[in-house]
Every structure is written in C-alpha cells, then in structure tokens.
Short mmCIF file of C-alpha atoms and ligand atoms in Angstrom, two decimals:
data_model
loop_
_atom_site.label_atom_id
_atom_site.label_comp_id
_atom_site.label_asym_id
_atom_site.label_seq_id
_atom_site.Cartn_x
_atom_site.Cartn_y
_atom_site.Cartn_z
CA MET A 1425 -27.88 -221.69 104.63
CA ARG A 1426 -25.72 -219.69 107.05
CA GLN A 1427 -26.83 -218.46 110.46
CA ILE A 1428 -25.39 -215.53 112.37
CA LYS A 1429 -26.50 -214.52 115.84
CA VAL A 1430 -26.85 -210.92 116.96
CA ASN A 1431 -26.16 -211.28 120.68
CA LEU A 1432 -27.77 -208.56 122.76
CA PRO A 1433 -28.51 -208.09 126.46
CA GLN A 1434 -32.20 -208.46 125.53
CA ASN A 1435 -33.83 -209.56 122.32
CA SER A 1436 -30.98 -211.43 120.62
CA TYR A 1437 -31.91 -212.72 117.18
CA GLU A 1438 -30.69 -214.63 114.22
CA ILE A 1439 -29.80 -213.63 110.67
CA GLN A 1440 -30.33 -216.45 108.16
CA ILE A 1441 -28.65 -216.12 104.78
CA GLY A 1442 -29.20 -218.50 101.89
CA GLN A 1443 -30.98 -219.46 98.71
CA GLY A 1444 -34.69 -220.26 98.55
CA LEU A 1445 -35.27 -218.97 102.09
CA PHE A 1446 -38.48 -217.13 101.26
CA GLU A 1447 -40.14 -220.47 100.44
CA GLN A 1448 -39.59 -221.45 104.06
CA VAL A 1449 -41.11 -218.32 105.63
CA PRO A 1450 -44.40 -219.97 106.75
CA GLU A 1451 -42.70 -222.79 108.64
CA ILE A 1452 -40.07 -220.43 110.08
CA LEU A 1453 -42.83 -218.12 111.39
CA ILE A 1454 -44.73 -221.05 112.85
CA GLY A 1455 -41.46 -222.11 114.49
CA LEU A 1456 -41.26 -218.65 116.11
CA GLY A 1457 -44.74 -219.16 117.55
CA PHE A 1458 -46.73 -217.03 115.08
CA LYS A 1459 -49.80 -218.62 113.59
CA SER A 1460 -52.69 -216.31 112.73
CA ARG A 1461 -52.79 -212.74 111.43
CA LEU A 1462 -49.79 -210.92 109.95
CA ALA A 1463 -49.01 -207.88 107.80
CA ILE A 1464 -46.51 -207.66 104.95
CA ILE A 1465 -45.28 -204.12 104.28
CA THR A 1466 -43.70 -203.66 100.87
CA ASN A 1467 -43.79 -201.52 97.72
CA PRO A 1468 -45.61 -202.37 94.45
CA LEU A 1469 -42.42 -203.51 92.66
CA VAL A 1470 -41.11 -205.84 95.37
CA GLY A 1471 -44.68 -206.87 96.14
CA SER A 1472 -45.17 -208.13 92.60
CA LEU A 1473 -41.72 -209.78 92.47
CA TYR A 1474 -41.83 -211.56 95.84
CA GLY A 1475 -44.80 -210.43 97.96
CA ASP A 1476 -47.55 -212.20 96.04
CA ARG A 1477 -45.86 -215.60 96.15
CA LEU A 1478 -44.91 -215.14 99.79
CA ASN A 1479 -48.48 -214.18 100.56
CA ALA A 1480 -49.89 -217.21 98.73
CA ASN A 1481 -47.56 -219.53 100.67
CA LEU A 1482 -48.56 -217.95 103.96
CA VAL A 1483 -52.28 -218.23 103.17
CA LYS A 1484 -51.76 -221.89 102.21
CA ALA A 1485 -50.14 -222.43 105.61
CA GLY A 1486 -53.20 -220.98 107.35
CA PHE A 1487 -52.13 -217.37 108.03
CA GLN A 1488 -54.56 -214.46 107.63
CA THR A 1489 -52.47 -211.95 105.73
CA ALA A 1490 -52.65 -208.38 104.54
CA ILE A 1491 -50.23 -206.77 102.10
CA LEU A 1492 -49.79 -203.07 102.85
CA GLU A 1493 -48.09 -201.13 100.08
CA VAL A 1494 -46.12 -197.90 100.16
CA PRO A 1495 -44.92 -196.15 96.97
CA ASP A 1496 -41.32 -196.93 95.99
CA GLY A 1497 -38.58 -194.46 96.91
CA GLU A 1498 -36.65 -192.65 99.63
CA ALA A 1499 -39.19 -189.79 99.50
CA TYR A 1500 -41.76 -192.17 101.03
CA LYS A 1501 -39.62 -192.95 104.08
CA SER A 1502 -41.74 -190.36 105.87
CA LEU A 1503 -43.99 -189.75 108.85
CA GLU A 1504 -46.85 -189.29 106.39
CA GLN A 1505 -46.43 -192.85 105.06
CA ALA A 1506 -45.98 -194.17 108.59
CA GLY A 1507 -49.34 -192.51 109.38
CA HIS A 1508 -51.02 -194.28 106.43
CA LEU A 1509 -49.58 -197.59 107.60
CA TYR A 1510 -50.84 -197.13 111.19
CA LEU A 1511 -54.34 -196.55 109.76
CA GLN A 1512 -54.15 -199.63 107.54
CA LEU A 1513 -52.90 -201.74 110.44
CA SER A 1514 -55.83 -200.55 112.54
CA LYS A 1515 -58.24 -201.36 109.69
CA ILE A 1516 -57.05 -204.96 109.54
CA GLN A 1517 -57.39 -205.10 113.33
CA ALA A 1518 -53.70 -205.72 113.86
CA GLU A 1519 -52.76 -206.19 117.49
CA ARG A 1520 -49.52 -205.71 119.43
CA THR A 1521 -48.72 -209.34 118.74
CA THR A 1522 -49.36 -209.16 114.98
CA PRO A 1523 -46.03 -209.67 113.21
CA ILE A 1524 -44.97 -207.14 110.61
CA LEU A 1525 -42.90 -208.48 107.72
CA ALA A 1526 -40.71 -205.75 106.15
CA LEU A 1527 -40.20 -206.92 102.57
CA GLY A 1528 -37.87 -204.85 100.38
CA GLY A 1529 -34.75 -202.72 100.43
CA GLY A 1530 -33.40 -200.39 103.09
CA VAL A 1531 -36.14 -197.83 102.58
CA MET A 1532 -38.83 -200.40 103.32
CA GLY A 1533 -36.89 -201.87 106.23
CA ASP A 1534 -36.37 -198.47 107.87
CA LEU A 1535 -40.00 -197.39 107.39
CA ALA A 1536 -41.72 -200.68 108.24
CA GLY A 1537 -39.27 -201.11 111.14
CA PHE A 1538 -40.22 -197.66 112.46
CA VAL A 1539 -43.92 -198.51 112.13
CA ALA A 1540 -43.44 -201.87 113.88
CA ALA A 1541 -41.51 -200.15 116.68
CA THR A 1542 -44.20 -197.56 117.31
CA PHE A 1543 -47.51 -199.26 116.45
CA MET A 1544 -49.13 -200.09 119.79
CA ARG A 1545 -45.69 -199.53 121.40
CA GLY A 1546 -44.08 -202.30 119.41
CA ALA A 1547 -45.20 -205.19 117.22
CA PRO A 1548 -42.93 -208.13 116.28
CA LEU A 1549 -40.76 -207.26 113.27
CA ILE A 1550 -39.30 -209.67 110.73
CA HIS A 1551 -36.94 -208.29 108.10
CA LEU A 1552 -37.03 -209.84 104.63
CA PRO A 1553 -34.34 -207.73 102.91
CA THR A 1554 -34.25 -207.89 99.09
CA THR A 1555 -31.42 -205.50 98.15
CA LEU A 1556 -27.71 -206.08 98.65
CA LEU A 1557 -27.56 -202.99 100.83
CA ALA A 1558 -30.41 -204.18 103.02
CA GLN A 1559 -28.98 -207.71 103.34
CA VAL A 1560 -25.51 -206.54 104.35
CA ASP A 1561 -26.46 -203.56 106.47
CA SER A 1562 -29.84 -201.94 107.03
CA SER A 1563 -31.82 -205.02 108.15
CA ILE A 1564 -29.33 -205.69 110.96
CA GLY A 1565 -28.89 -203.78 114.16
CA GLY A 1566 -32.28 -202.25 114.85
CA LYS A 1567 -31.90 -198.73 113.47
CA THR A 1568 -35.29 -197.64 112.16
CA ALA A 1569 -36.13 -194.15 110.97
CA VAL A 1570 -37.97 -191.81 108.67
CA ASN A 1571 -36.67 -188.64 107.07
CA HIS A 1572 -38.20 -185.40 108.29
CA ALA A 1573 -38.10 -181.72 107.27
CA GLY A 1574 -35.56 -182.57 104.56
CA LEU A 1575 -33.25 -184.22 107.08
CA LYS A 1576 -32.08 -187.80 106.75
CA ASN A 1577 -33.27 -190.34 109.37
CA GLN A 1578 -34.29 -187.46 111.64
CA ILE A 1579 -37.03 -189.34 113.51
CA GLY A 1580 -36.32 -192.88 114.56
CA VAL A 1581 -35.93 -195.48 117.23
CA PHE A 1582 -33.74 -198.49 117.95
CA TYR A 1583 -35.93 -201.54 117.56
CA GLN A 1584 -34.52 -204.98 116.97
CA PRO A 1585 -36.25 -207.45 114.65
CA ARG A 1586 -37.19 -210.95 115.81
CA LEU A 1587 -35.44 -212.42 112.76
CA VAL A 1588 -33.69 -211.41 109.53
CA LEU A 1589 -34.09 -213.68 106.50
CA ALA A 1590 -31.78 -212.73 103.63
CA ASP A 1591 -32.72 -214.80 100.59
CA VAL A 1592 -29.85 -214.14 98.17
CA ASP A 1593 -31.95 -215.40 95.23
CA THR A 1594 -33.89 -212.13 95.39
CA LEU A 1595 -30.75 -210.21 94.39
CA ARG A 1596 -30.99 -211.66 90.87
CA THR A 1597 -33.74 -209.18 89.94
CA LEU A 1598 -31.89 -206.20 91.39
CA PRO A 1599 -30.96 -203.51 88.83
CA GLU A 1600 -27.20 -203.13 88.37
CA ILE A 1601 -27.25 -199.67 89.94
CA ASP A 1602 -28.61 -201.14 93.17
CA VAL A 1603 -26.00 -203.90 93.18
CA THR A 1604 -23.35 -201.19 92.85
CA ASN A 1605 -25.07 -199.17 95.54
CA GLY A 1606 -24.90 -202.11 97.97
CA LEU A 1607 -21.23 -202.58 97.21
CA ALA A 1608 -20.49 -199.27 98.95
CA GLU A 1609 -21.50 -200.79 102.30
CA VAL A 1610 -19.65 -204.03 101.45
CA ILE A 1611 -16.43 -202.05 100.86
CA LYS A 1612 -17.10 -200.16 104.10
CA TYR A 1613 -16.81 -203.38 106.12
CA GLY A 1614 -13.44 -204.17 104.55
CA VAL A 1615 -12.06 -200.73 105.38
CA ILE A 1616 -13.35 -200.56 108.94
CA GLN A 1617 -12.60 -204.07 110.12
CA ASP A 1618 -11.11 -206.64 107.79
CA LYS A 1619 -8.11 -206.21 105.48
CA VAL A 1620 -8.41 -209.79 104.19
CA PHE A 1621 -12.02 -209.14 103.24
CA PHE A 1622 -10.98 -205.86 101.55
CA THR A 1623 -8.48 -207.79 99.41
CA ARG A 1624 -11.11 -210.47 98.68
CA ILE A 1625 -13.45 -207.76 97.35
CA GLU A 1626 -10.63 -206.22 95.28
CA ARG A 1627 -9.82 -209.59 93.69
CA SER A 1628 -13.39 -210.79 93.10
CA LEU A 1629 -15.13 -207.53 92.22
CA ALA A 1630 -16.25 -208.66 88.76
CA GLU A 1631 -17.68 -211.97 90.06
CA ILE A 1632 -19.35 -210.27 92.99
CA LYS A 1633 -21.08 -207.91 90.55
CA LEU A 1634 -22.36 -210.93 88.64
CA LEU A 1635 -23.95 -212.16 91.89
CA SER A 1636 -22.99 -215.81 91.67
CA SER A 1637 -24.99 -217.38 94.52
CA GLY A 1638 -22.18 -219.07 96.52
CA LEU A 1639 -19.97 -216.01 96.42
CA VAL A 1640 -22.78 -213.61 97.28
CA GLU A 1641 -23.78 -215.78 100.22
CA GLU A 1642 -20.18 -215.64 101.44
CA ILE A 1643 -19.94 -211.86 101.00
CA VAL A 1644 -23.31 -211.15 102.63
CA SER A 1645 -22.42 -213.47 105.53
CA ARG A 1646 -19.06 -211.81 106.19
CA CYS A 1647 -20.69 -208.36 106.23
CA CYS A 1648 -23.48 -209.57 108.53
CA SER A 1649 -21.06 -211.18 110.93
CA ILE A 1650 -18.93 -208.01 111.13
CA LYS A 1651 -22.04 -205.91 111.76
CA ALA A 1652 -23.51 -208.41 114.25
CA GLN A 1653 -20.29 -208.45 116.23
CA ILE A 1654 -20.13 -204.62 116.38
CA VAL A 1655 -23.83 -204.21 117.26
CA SER A 1656 -23.53 -206.89 119.96
CA GLN A 1657 -20.91 -204.73 121.69
CA ASP A 1658 -22.67 -201.37 121.26
CA GLU A 1659 -26.36 -201.74 120.43
CA LYS A 1660 -27.29 -198.08 120.92
CA ASP A 1661 -24.42 -196.50 118.96
CA LEU A 1662 -22.71 -194.94 121.98
CA GLY A 1663 -19.15 -195.73 120.94
CA LEU A 1664 -17.78 -198.56 118.82
CA ARG A 1665 -20.85 -198.77 116.56
CA ASN A 1666 -19.97 -195.32 115.23
CA ILE A 1667 -17.39 -197.00 113.01
CA LEU A 1668 -20.27 -198.33 110.88
CA ASN A 1669 -20.80 -194.71 109.93
CA TYR A 1670 -17.58 -194.58 107.92
CA GLY A 1671 -18.41 -192.38 104.91
CA HIS A 1672 -21.76 -191.36 106.36
CA THR A 1673 -20.89 -187.88 107.72
CA VAL A 1674 -20.34 -186.53 104.20
CA GLY A 1675 -22.68 -189.21 102.78
CA HIS A 1676 -25.80 -188.14 104.65
CA ALA A 1677 -25.04 -184.50 103.79
CA VAL A 1678 -24.76 -185.44 100.11
CA GLU A 1679 -28.11 -187.26 100.25
CA THR A 1680 -29.75 -184.24 101.88
CA VAL A 1681 -28.25 -181.67 99.49
CA SER A 1682 -29.17 -183.77 96.46
CA ASN A 1683 -32.70 -183.88 97.80
CA PHE A 1684 -32.30 -187.67 97.99
CA LYS A 1685 -31.59 -187.97 94.24
CA TRP A 1686 -28.26 -189.58 95.14
CA LYS A 1687 -28.71 -193.14 96.33
CA HIS A 1688 -27.47 -193.97 99.83
CA GLY A 1689 -24.59 -196.16 98.61
CA GLN A 1690 -23.41 -193.56 96.09
CA ALA A 1691 -23.44 -190.88 98.78
CA VAL A 1692 -21.57 -193.13 101.22
CA ALA A 1693 -18.99 -193.89 98.50
CA VAL A 1694 -18.14 -190.23 98.02
CA GLY A 1695 -18.19 -189.85 101.81
CA MET A 1696 -15.72 -192.74 102.22
CA THR A 1697 -13.50 -191.08 99.60
CA ALA A 1698 -13.61 -187.73 101.44
CA ALA A 1699 -12.87 -189.37 104.82
CA ALA A 1700 -9.90 -191.27 103.34
CA ILE A 1701 -8.45 -188.05 101.90
CA ILE A 1702 -9.05 -186.16 105.17
CA SER A 1703 -7.34 -188.97 107.09
CA ASN A 1704 -4.36 -188.86 104.74
CA ARG A 1705 -4.07 -185.05 105.08
CA MET A 1706 -4.11 -185.40 108.87
CA GLY A 1707 -1.19 -187.83 108.62
CA ILE A 1708 -3.27 -190.81 109.81
CA LEU A 1709 -3.64 -192.86 106.59
CA SER A 1710 -0.81 -193.65 104.19
CA GLY A 1711 -1.04 -192.48 100.58
CA SER A 1712 -1.00 -196.06 99.29
CA ASP A 1713 -3.91 -197.19 101.52
CA MET A 1714 -5.84 -194.04 100.56
CA GLU A 1715 -5.29 -194.88 96.88
CA ALA A 1716 -6.36 -198.51 97.45
CA ILE A 1717 -9.64 -197.37 99.04
CA ILE A 1718 -10.40 -194.81 96.34
CA SER A 1719 -9.50 -197.27 93.53
CA LEU A 1720 -11.79 -199.96 94.92
CA ILE A 1721 -14.67 -197.50 95.22
CA LYS A 1722 -14.08 -196.32 91.63
CA ASN A 1723 -13.66 -199.86 90.24
CA ALA A 1724 -16.93 -200.87 91.87
CA GLY A 1725 -18.60 -198.20 89.71
CA LEU A 1726 -19.26 -195.84 92.59
CA PRO A 1727 -18.70 -192.06 92.57
CA VAL A 1728 -15.64 -190.45 94.16
CA LYS A 1729 -16.60 -186.89 93.19
CA LEU A 1730 -19.40 -184.54 94.22
CA LYS A 1731 -20.30 -183.96 90.56
CA ASP A 1732 -23.03 -181.32 90.38
CA LEU A 1733 -23.39 -180.73 94.12
CA ASP A 1734 -22.30 -177.46 95.70
CA PRO A 1735 -19.51 -178.20 98.24
CA ALA A 1736 -20.58 -175.21 100.35
CA LYS A 1737 -24.06 -176.70 100.75
CA VAL A 1738 -22.59 -180.10 101.61
CA LEU A 1739 -20.43 -178.43 104.28
CA GLN A 1740 -23.48 -176.68 105.69
CA ALA A 1741 -25.44 -179.95 105.81
CA ILE A 1742 -22.54 -181.68 107.60
CA GLN A 1743 -22.85 -179.09 110.36
CA HIS A 1744 -26.51 -180.11 110.85
CA ASP A 1745 -25.70 -183.83 111.00
CA LYS A 1746 -26.71 -185.71 114.15
CA LYS A 1747 -23.37 -187.54 114.34
CA LYS A 1748 -21.70 -185.01 116.64
CA ILE A 1749 -19.77 -185.05 119.90
CA GLY A 1750 -19.42 -181.82 121.88
CA GLY A 1751 -20.89 -179.91 118.94
CA GLN A 1752 -18.12 -181.17 116.64
CA SER A 1753 -18.86 -183.30 113.57
CA LEU A 1754 -17.80 -186.89 113.95
CA PHE A 1755 -15.62 -188.48 111.29
CA ILE A 1756 -14.62 -192.10 110.97
CA LEU A 1757 -11.09 -191.99 109.62
CA PRO A 1758 -9.24 -194.97 108.16
CA VAL A 1759 -5.91 -195.64 109.86
CA SER A 1760 -5.01 -198.51 107.54
CA LEU A 1761 -6.99 -201.12 105.58
CA GLY A 1762 -9.14 -202.86 108.23
CA GLU A 1763 -8.77 -200.22 110.93
CA VAL A 1764 -10.51 -196.91 111.58
CA VAL A 1765 -10.57 -194.33 114.33
CA ILE A 1766 -13.46 -192.14 115.53
CA ASN A 1767 -12.44 -188.49 115.41
CA ASN A 1768 -14.25 -185.28 116.34
CA LYS A 1769 -11.28 -183.00 115.82
CA VAL A 1770 -11.39 -182.65 112.04
CA SER A 1771 -11.23 -178.94 111.25
CA LEU A 1772 -14.00 -177.48 109.14
CA ALA A 1773 -11.32 -175.79 107.01
CA LEU A 1774 -9.89 -179.22 106.08
CA VAL A 1775 -13.35 -180.62 105.32
CA GLU A 1776 -14.03 -177.57 103.13
CA GLN A 1777 -10.73 -178.00 101.30
CA VAL A 1778 -11.30 -181.72 100.64
CA LEU A 1779 -14.88 -181.13 99.49
CA SER A 1780 -13.71 -178.57 96.98
CA GLU A 1781 -10.99 -181.00 95.79
CA ILE A 1782 -13.55 -183.71 95.11
CA ASN A 1783 -15.82 -181.27 93.34
CA GLU A 1784 -15.56 -181.80 89.59
P1 NAD B 2978 -34.23 -199.03 98.32
O1 NAD B 2978 -34.89 -199.63 99.47
O2 NAD B 2978 -34.80 -197.76 97.78
O3 NAD B 2978 -34.17 -200.11 97.14
C1 NAD B 2978 -33.62 -199.75 95.89
C2 NAD B 2978 -34.58 -200.09 94.73
O4 NAD B 2978 -34.57 -201.49 94.53
C3 NAD B 2978 -36.02 -199.71 94.99
O5 NAD B 2978 -36.57 -199.21 93.80
C4 NAD B 2978 -36.66 -201.05 95.34
O6 NAD B 2978 -38.05 -201.10 95.06
C5 NAD B 2978 -35.91 -201.98 94.46
N1 NAD B 2978 -35.83 -203.37 94.88
C6 NAD B 2978 -35.73 -203.86 96.13
N2 NAD B 2978 -35.50 -205.18 96.09
C7 NAD B 2978 -35.49 -205.54 94.79
C8 NAD B 2978 -35.26 -206.76 94.11
N3 NAD B 2978 -34.96 -207.88 94.77
N4 NAD B 2978 -35.33 -206.77 92.76
C9 NAD B 2978 -35.58 -205.62 92.08
N5 NAD B 2978 -35.75 -204.44 92.66
C10 NAD B 2978 -35.69 -204.40 94.00
O7 NAD B 2978 -32.69 -198.73 98.61
P2 NAD B 2978 -31.60 -199.50 99.45
O8 NAD B 2978 -30.32 -199.12 98.82
O9 NAD B 2978 -31.92 -200.91 99.63
O10 NAD B 2978 -31.69 -198.81 100.89
C11 NAD B 2978 -31.37 -197.47 101.10
C12 NAD B 2978 -31.97 -197.03 102.42
O11 NAD B 2978 -31.41 -197.80 103.48
C13 NAD B 2978 -31.72 -195.59 102.75
O12 NAD B 2978 -32.91 -194.99 103.18
C14 NAD B 2978 -30.72 -195.64 103.89
O13 NAD B 2978 -30.82 -194.55 104.75
C15 NAD B 2978 -31.14 -196.91 104.57
N6 NAD B 2978 -30.10 -197.52 105.42
C16 NAD B 2978 -30.43 -197.87 106.68
C17 NAD B 2978 -29.49 -198.48 107.49
C18 NAD B 2978 -29.88 -198.92 108.88
O14 NAD B 2978 -29.01 -199.34 109.64
N7 NAD B 2978 -31.15 -198.89 109.23
C19 NAD B 2978 -28.21 -198.75 107.02
C20 NAD B 2978 -27.89 -198.39 105.71
C21 NAD B 2978 -28.85 -197.78 104.91
N1 LIG B 2979 -25.57 -198.20 109.27
C1 LIG B 2979 -25.02 -197.76 110.52
C2 LIG B 2979 -25.47 -198.56 111.70
O1 LIG B 2979 -26.25 -199.46 111.58
O2 LIG B 2979 -25.07 -198.27 112.81
#
C-alpha cells in the first residue's frame, strides 16, 4: 500500500493506494474516529460490484449504514439528484457528523462530494474511487460540482475529503473504454509535469492497459503525487493548479456540445491534441514534441479528432467556459514534454483554425 499526503493549510488528508483496501474500510473509518451511522452514495452498477460487500463489512463492524443510489451517468450529476440525496439523508436522520462515502467513478465523486459539502454546511467525505480517472484525478483536490443548464461543472464548491482510498483491485471490472478514458488524465500528468513519466507511459502502454496490479499501483501513485503536490501549492485554483486543466478548455466544450455523449477523458484527449497544435503554431512547442503527444494519445486509443462535432459550436462553447482571465479563454500550452505554460493570449482565429483542422 502506498500513502500520499495532500498538505493543505487546513484539512490535510491522505490518499491510500493499494490492493484489497476496501476490505479494510471499517477499521480505517474507526481509526478516523467514526463509529455509528454512515451513508454510502453510489450507483446501481458499482453498488452491486462493491457496495454490497462494503456495506456487509461495515454492518459486521457495528456501523448503521444506508446505501443511497443515483442512476449511472453524467446526466445525473445534477442539482435534481443532489436534491434527492439531501432528502434521503434527512430520512435516515443523517447529521453534520455523519460520514458520506462516495463510491464510484468521477461522476459519483463530484456529485456525492457536492452533496457532502453542502448538506448541513458540510459532512465528512470519504472518496472510494473505482475508475482509473477517479483514482488518478477526480477524487483528489476537493473540486466538487454538478452540471447545470447544459454547462459542465457549473455549480460547485471546493471541499476536501477526509481520506481517499483507491483500491486498484476495483479497476479489474472496469470496461476497456473507461480504462482508456482514464489514460487521458494519466497522459496529462506526463505532459504537464514529468517527462520521465511520459516516456514510462509510452513504453508500457500495452501493460498499463492490461492493468497489472503492481504497475497500476505505480502509475496511480505517480499521478496522485503530482496532483497532491500541485493542489498543496494552490488549493483554490488561483494560479499553478490551472495546469491540471491541460486539454480541458476544448475538452469541456466538446463535452457540452456533444451533450455529454463524449466521455470526459475522450474530450480531454482531443483538447490536449488541440492545445498541442495551438502551442506548436504559436512557436512554443516543437514539432517533434507535438507529434509525441499526439501519438501517445492516439496509441492509447483516444480520439484526436472532433469527429461528428461542429467546430463552430465547440468554439462558441469555449467562449462560455469558466476558465477565463480578463474575459480571455485560458489555455494550458505545452512548452516541451513535462512543461506547460498558462496562456490567455491565444487568438480565437487560431483556435478556430485548429478546430477545423482536427475536424474529420
Ligand atoms: P463515471 O463516473 O461515469 O464512470 C464511468 C463508468 O464506469 C460508469 O458507468 C460507472 O458506473 C462505471 N464504473 C465505475 N467504477 C467501475 C468499476 N470498478 N467497474 C465497472 N464499472 C465501473 O466516469 P469517470 O470517467 O470516472 O469520471 C468522469 C467525471 O469525472 C466527469 O463528470 C468529470 O467532469 C469528472 N472529473 C472531475 C474532476 C475533479 O477534479 N473533480 C477531475 C476529472 C474529472
Ligand atoms: N481536474 C482539474 C483539477 O482538479 O484542478
């Protein structure tokens, strides 16, 4: 088991990564001082795969538990579902001190995290991420949100969990498309911060996709430690943390325009491609590094083209994105492998040109 600390001015916490961790949840919770009532928020699929056993173990250890289910899918990361969850929490007489266990992928983590942050002004949150994407990214750093009025993550709050437990065994049941999806964020860490890690991913892509436990633990840990180190320096995304949004300016627009039919990782992949090309056209990124980034994205099985999406609509959605400074869209541009720069001077004409180039 590996442990990584997210050091913050207040509310520092630990990420634990390993095999068989979910079996230890009751004793870990008791160790944190929790002992009576708790709520597990999950969806029916993850609930049947992991929630029932987790629940049985918790009951055996003396906890009074309730499993609260939300339908599966990005469309349910909504205020409406948050409203249902508040009602269910009230029905089970949850209190401000009742821990909420967010069990599932990034959708569940964002929604349950938002509910934990706002229910009675904040209940303790424990993330139990079960997708690659959630283990390497969304469960860390305290961003919680729901989509609203067709806009991605429009309503949200920073709210740090008390603990993140990433049991890599759960990844074995993940459909291949969701493994691929998570790889987009894994590649992101290589590009923004760590050339050696980028090369490691390039060399071991096939084995990573097969999810051999030791290797996955290593990959998840490296991603978590990069994210923990960035979040520790800029918890509220006021500067440095923006670099974690590499690929997300175009990515979020793609998700919105596709009406959330594109998965987050796929959208980020095409966004990372667009940002690499933009950076190259602005004379910031060399042609060979641009090609290396695009090849890795492609070899991972991720999209580098907009396919059926209208570039004009993507451009319009970018202009509505919340990642702006002085009214200008913010782009994270690779400078070289392992280094990026935050830029709000990318001309709309260049973005338009690159979007039409990556439109098949
Ligand atoms: P997801 O949560 O929709 O999970 C993908 C699918 O896998 C779902 O059908 C889910 O039920 C299923 N699943 C989950 N665990 C499983 C398992 N172990 N075995 C089998 N199936 C399993 O998608 P995701 O890619 O995990 O997360 C995407 C979301 O994360 C987006 O909403 C995105 O905005 C958000 N996100 C948030 C942050 C953040 O910092 N908060 C960062 C990145 C992404
Ligand atoms: N996924 C971007 C962030 O956590 O800041």
